[in-house]
mmCIF file of C-alpha atoms in Angstrom:
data_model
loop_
_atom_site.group_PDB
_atom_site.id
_atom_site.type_symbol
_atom_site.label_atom_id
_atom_site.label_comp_id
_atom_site.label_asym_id
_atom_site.label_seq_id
_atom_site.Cartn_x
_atom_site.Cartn_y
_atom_site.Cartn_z
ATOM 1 C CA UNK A 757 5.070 26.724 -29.256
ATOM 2 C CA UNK A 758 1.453 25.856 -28.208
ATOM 3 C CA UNK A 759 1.677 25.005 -23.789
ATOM 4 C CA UNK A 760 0.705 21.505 -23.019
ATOM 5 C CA UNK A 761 -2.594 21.032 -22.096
ATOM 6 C CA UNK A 762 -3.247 21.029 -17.774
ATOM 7 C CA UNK A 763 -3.522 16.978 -17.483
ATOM 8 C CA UNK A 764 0.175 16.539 -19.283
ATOM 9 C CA UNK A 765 1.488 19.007 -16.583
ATOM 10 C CA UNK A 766 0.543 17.152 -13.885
ATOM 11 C CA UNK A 767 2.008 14.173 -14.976
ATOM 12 C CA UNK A 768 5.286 15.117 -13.685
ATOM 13 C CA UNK A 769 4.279 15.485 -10.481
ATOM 14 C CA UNK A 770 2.373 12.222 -9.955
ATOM 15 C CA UNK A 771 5.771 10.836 -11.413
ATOM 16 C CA UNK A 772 7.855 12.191 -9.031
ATOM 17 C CA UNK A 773 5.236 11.546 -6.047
ATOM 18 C CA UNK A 774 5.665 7.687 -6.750
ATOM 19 C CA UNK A 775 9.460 8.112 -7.157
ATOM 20 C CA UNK A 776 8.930 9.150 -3.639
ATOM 21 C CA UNK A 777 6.953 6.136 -2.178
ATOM 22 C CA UNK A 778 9.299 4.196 -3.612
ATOM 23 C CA UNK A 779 11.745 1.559 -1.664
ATOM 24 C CA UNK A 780 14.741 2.600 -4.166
ATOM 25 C CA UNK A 781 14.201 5.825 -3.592
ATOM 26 C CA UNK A 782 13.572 5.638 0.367
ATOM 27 C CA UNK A 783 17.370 3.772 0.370
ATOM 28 C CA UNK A 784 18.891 6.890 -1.576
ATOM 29 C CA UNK A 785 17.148 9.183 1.236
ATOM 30 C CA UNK A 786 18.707 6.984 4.060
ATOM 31 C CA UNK A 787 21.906 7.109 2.473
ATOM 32 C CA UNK A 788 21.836 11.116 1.742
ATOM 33 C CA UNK A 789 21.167 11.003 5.607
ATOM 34 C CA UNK A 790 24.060 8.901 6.732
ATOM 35 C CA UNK A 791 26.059 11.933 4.930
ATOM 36 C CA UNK A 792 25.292 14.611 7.488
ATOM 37 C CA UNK A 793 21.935 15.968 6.420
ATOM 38 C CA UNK A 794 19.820 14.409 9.290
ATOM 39 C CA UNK A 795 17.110 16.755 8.364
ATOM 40 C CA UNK A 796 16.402 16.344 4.828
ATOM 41 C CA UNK A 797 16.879 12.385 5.034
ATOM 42 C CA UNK A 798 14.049 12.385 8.407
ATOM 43 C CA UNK A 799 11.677 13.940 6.020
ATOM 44 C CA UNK A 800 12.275 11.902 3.212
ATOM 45 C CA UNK A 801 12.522 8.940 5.596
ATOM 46 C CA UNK A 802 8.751 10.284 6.999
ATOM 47 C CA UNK A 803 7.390 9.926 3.404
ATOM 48 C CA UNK A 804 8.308 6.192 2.796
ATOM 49 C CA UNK A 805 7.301 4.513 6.211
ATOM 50 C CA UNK A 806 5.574 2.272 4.650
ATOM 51 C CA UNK A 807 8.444 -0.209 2.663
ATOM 52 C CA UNK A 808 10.110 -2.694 5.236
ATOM 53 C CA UNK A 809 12.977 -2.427 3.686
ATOM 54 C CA UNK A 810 13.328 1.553 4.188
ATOM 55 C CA UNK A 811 15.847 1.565 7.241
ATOM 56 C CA UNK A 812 18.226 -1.419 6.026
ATOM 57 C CA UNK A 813 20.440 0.717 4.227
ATOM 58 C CA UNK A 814 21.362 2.731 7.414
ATOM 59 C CA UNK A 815 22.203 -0.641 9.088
ATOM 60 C CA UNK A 816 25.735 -0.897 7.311
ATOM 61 C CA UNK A 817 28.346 -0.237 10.170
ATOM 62 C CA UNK A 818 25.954 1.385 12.172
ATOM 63 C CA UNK A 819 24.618 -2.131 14.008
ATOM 64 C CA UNK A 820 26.583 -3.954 16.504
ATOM 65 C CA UNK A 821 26.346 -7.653 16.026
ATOM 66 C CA UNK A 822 26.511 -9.909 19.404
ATOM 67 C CA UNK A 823 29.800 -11.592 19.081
ATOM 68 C CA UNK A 824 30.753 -7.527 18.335
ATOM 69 C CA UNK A 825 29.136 -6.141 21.678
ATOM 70 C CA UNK A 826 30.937 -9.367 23.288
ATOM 71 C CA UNK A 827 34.111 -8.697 22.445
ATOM 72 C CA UNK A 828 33.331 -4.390 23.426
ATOM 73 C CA UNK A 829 32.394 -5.363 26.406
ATOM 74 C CA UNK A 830 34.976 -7.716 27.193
ATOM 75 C CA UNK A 831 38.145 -5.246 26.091
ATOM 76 C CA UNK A 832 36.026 -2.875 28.040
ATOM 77 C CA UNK A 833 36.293 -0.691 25.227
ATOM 78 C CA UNK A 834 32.346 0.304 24.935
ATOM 79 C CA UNK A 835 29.648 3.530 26.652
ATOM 80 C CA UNK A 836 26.579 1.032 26.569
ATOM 81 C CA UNK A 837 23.645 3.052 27.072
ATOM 82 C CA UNK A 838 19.840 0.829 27.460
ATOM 83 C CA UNK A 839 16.915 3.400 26.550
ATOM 84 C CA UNK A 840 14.420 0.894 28.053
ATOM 85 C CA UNK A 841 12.129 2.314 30.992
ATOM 86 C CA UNK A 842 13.942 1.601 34.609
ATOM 87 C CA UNK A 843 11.759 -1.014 35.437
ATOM 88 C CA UNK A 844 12.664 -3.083 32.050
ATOM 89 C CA UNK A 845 16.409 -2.101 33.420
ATOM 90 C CA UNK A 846 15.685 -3.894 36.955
ATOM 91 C CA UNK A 847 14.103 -6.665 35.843
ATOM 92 C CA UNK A 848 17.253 -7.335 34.110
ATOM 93 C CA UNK A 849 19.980 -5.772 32.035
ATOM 94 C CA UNK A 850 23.367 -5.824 29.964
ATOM 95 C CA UNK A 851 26.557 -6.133 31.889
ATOM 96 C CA UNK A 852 27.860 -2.216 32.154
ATOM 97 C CA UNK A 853 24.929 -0.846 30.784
ATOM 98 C CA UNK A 854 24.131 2.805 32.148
ATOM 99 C CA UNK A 855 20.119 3.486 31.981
ATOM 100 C CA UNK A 856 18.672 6.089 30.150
ATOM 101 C CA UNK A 857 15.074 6.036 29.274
ATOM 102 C CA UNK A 858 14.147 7.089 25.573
ATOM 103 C CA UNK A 859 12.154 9.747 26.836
ATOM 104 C CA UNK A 860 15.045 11.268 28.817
ATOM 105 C CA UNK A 861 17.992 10.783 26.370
ATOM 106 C CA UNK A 862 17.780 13.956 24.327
ATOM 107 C CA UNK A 863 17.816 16.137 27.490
ATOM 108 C CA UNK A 864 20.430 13.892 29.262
ATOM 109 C CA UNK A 865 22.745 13.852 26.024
ATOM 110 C CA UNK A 866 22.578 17.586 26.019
ATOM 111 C CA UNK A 867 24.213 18.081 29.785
ATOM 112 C CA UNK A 868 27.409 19.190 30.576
ATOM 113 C CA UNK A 869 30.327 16.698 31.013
ATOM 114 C CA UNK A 870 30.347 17.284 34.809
ATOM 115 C CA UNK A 871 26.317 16.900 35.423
ATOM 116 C CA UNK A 872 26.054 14.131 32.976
ATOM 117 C CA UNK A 873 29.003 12.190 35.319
ATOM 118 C CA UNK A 874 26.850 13.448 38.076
ATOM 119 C CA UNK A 875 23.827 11.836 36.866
ATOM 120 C CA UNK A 876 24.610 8.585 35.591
ATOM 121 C CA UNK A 877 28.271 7.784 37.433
ATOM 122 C CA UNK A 878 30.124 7.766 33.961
ATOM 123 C CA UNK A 879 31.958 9.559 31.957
ATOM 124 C CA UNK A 880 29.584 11.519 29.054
ATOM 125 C CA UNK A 881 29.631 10.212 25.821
ATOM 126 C CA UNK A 882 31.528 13.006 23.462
ATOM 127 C CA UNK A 883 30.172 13.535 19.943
ATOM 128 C CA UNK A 884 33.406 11.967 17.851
ATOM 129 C CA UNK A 885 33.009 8.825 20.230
ATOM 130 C CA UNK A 886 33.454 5.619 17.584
ATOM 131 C CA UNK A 887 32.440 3.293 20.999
ATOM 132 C CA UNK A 888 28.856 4.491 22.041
ATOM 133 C CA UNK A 889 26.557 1.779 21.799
ATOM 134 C CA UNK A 890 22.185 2.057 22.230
ATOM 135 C CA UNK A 891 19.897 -0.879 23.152
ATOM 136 C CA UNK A 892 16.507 -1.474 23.921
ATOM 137 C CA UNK A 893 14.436 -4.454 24.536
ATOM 138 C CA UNK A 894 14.099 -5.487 20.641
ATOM 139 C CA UNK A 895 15.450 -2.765 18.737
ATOM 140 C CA UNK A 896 12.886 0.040 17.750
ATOM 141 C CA UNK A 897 13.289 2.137 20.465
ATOM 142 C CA UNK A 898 17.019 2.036 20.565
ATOM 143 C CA UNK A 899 16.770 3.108 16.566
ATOM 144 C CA UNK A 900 14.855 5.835 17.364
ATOM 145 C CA UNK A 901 17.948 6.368 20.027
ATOM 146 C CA UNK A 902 20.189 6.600 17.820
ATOM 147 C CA UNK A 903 18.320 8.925 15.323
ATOM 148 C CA UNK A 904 18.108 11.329 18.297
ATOM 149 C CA UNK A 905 21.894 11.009 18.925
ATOM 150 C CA UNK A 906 22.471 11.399 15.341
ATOM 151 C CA UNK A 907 20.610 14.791 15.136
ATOM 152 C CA UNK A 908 22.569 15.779 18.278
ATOM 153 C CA UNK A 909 25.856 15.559 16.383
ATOM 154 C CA UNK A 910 26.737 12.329 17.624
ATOM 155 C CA UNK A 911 27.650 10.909 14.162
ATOM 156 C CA UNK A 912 28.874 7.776 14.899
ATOM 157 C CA UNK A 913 27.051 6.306 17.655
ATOM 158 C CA UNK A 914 25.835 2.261 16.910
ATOM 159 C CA UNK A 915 22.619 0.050 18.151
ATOM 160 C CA UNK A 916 22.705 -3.025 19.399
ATOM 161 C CA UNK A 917 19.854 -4.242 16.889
ATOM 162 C CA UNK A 918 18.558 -7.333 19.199
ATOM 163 C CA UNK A 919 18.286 -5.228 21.781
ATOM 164 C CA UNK A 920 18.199 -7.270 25.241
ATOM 165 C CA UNK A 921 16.159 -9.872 23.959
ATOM 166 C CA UNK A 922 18.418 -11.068 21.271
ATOM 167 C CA UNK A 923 21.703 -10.959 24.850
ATOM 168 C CA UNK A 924 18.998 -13.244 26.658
ATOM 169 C CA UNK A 925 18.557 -15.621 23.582
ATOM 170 C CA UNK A 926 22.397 -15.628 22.495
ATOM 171 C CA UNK A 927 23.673 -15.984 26.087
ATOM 172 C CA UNK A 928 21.306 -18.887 26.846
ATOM 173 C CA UNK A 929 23.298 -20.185 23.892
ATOM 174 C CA UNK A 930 26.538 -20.189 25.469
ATOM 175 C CA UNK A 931 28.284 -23.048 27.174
ATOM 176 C CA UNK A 932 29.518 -21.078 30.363
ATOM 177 C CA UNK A 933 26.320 -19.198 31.062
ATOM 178 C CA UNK A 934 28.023 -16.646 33.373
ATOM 179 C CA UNK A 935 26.842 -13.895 31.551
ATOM 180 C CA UNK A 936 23.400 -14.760 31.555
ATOM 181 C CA UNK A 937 23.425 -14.563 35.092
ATOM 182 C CA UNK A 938 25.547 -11.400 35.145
ATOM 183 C CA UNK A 939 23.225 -9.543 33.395
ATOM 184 C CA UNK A 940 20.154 -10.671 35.819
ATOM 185 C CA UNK A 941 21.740 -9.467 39.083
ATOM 186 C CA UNK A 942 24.026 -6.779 38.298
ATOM 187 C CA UNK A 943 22.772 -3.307 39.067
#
């Protein structure tokens, strides 16, 4: 059997280079990833930046909705962790929320039980914790929190997707207000 001339063998690989770039394709990576292989689906996930749509397929049951992080909060049933910078966290924060910068949470959710208490005045998160909740100010940084928890073994840890702009906007939205208020003076 005659071999197929050199432009019919690259076909196949231009093929599967498209299948890459893809959206479908970029959904099947996420999902591969929400089944334990952080580092396969990050690579993958590297390759199709570029679709919108790429990270909506982690979103199921990883996302906490408002009315859930309400009702967390209020059976006091939540570790809330913001990954905004401390000034962002003064200006004006989350009811129970413990601070921890982005650039600080890898090496702070790798310390021992006893120095992480030490550090922050609460208890450390443990890695089968269904309860551990991220925020930032919108959202992108506390999604890259959570990828970094993820690869840390932290498999089930959730974002708060509006981050503290979405808590401003919703509370403002409520009749009572209190926590509104709350949220600007507690520290």
């Amino acid at each position: 059997m005659p071999s197929l001339p050199k432009k019919l063998r690259v076909v196949p690989a231009v093929i599967m280079l498209s299948l890459v770039l893809t959206r479908s394709f970029c959904q099947v990576a996420t999902e591969v990833n929400r089944r334990s292989l952080p580092t396969i689906g990050s690579v993958f996930r590297t390759f199709a930046t570029s679709s919108p749509k790429c990270g909506e397929a982690s979103d199921n049951g990883s996302v906490v909705t408002y009315s859930q992080l309400k009702t967390m909060l209020r059976v006091g049933d939540i570790q809330l962790f913001d990954v905004r910078n401390p000034d962002e966290y003064q200006a004006g924060h989350i009811p129970k929320a413990v601070n921890i910068p982005l650039v600080n949470l890898e090496e702070s959710l790798k310390l021992s039980p006893e120095l992480f208490k030490q550090q922050f005045a609460v208890e450390a998160p443990g890695k089968g914790d269904d309860n551990i909740v991220l925020h930032c100010k919108s959202g992108n940084r506390g999604s890259k929190a959570m990828e970094i928890a993820h690869r840390l073994g932290f498999s089930k840890v959730k974002h708060y997707k509006g981050g503290y702009s979405d808590w401003v906007e919703q509370e403002k939205r409520m009749p009572d207000g209190n926590m509104l208020h709350e949220a600007k003076t507690t520290t």
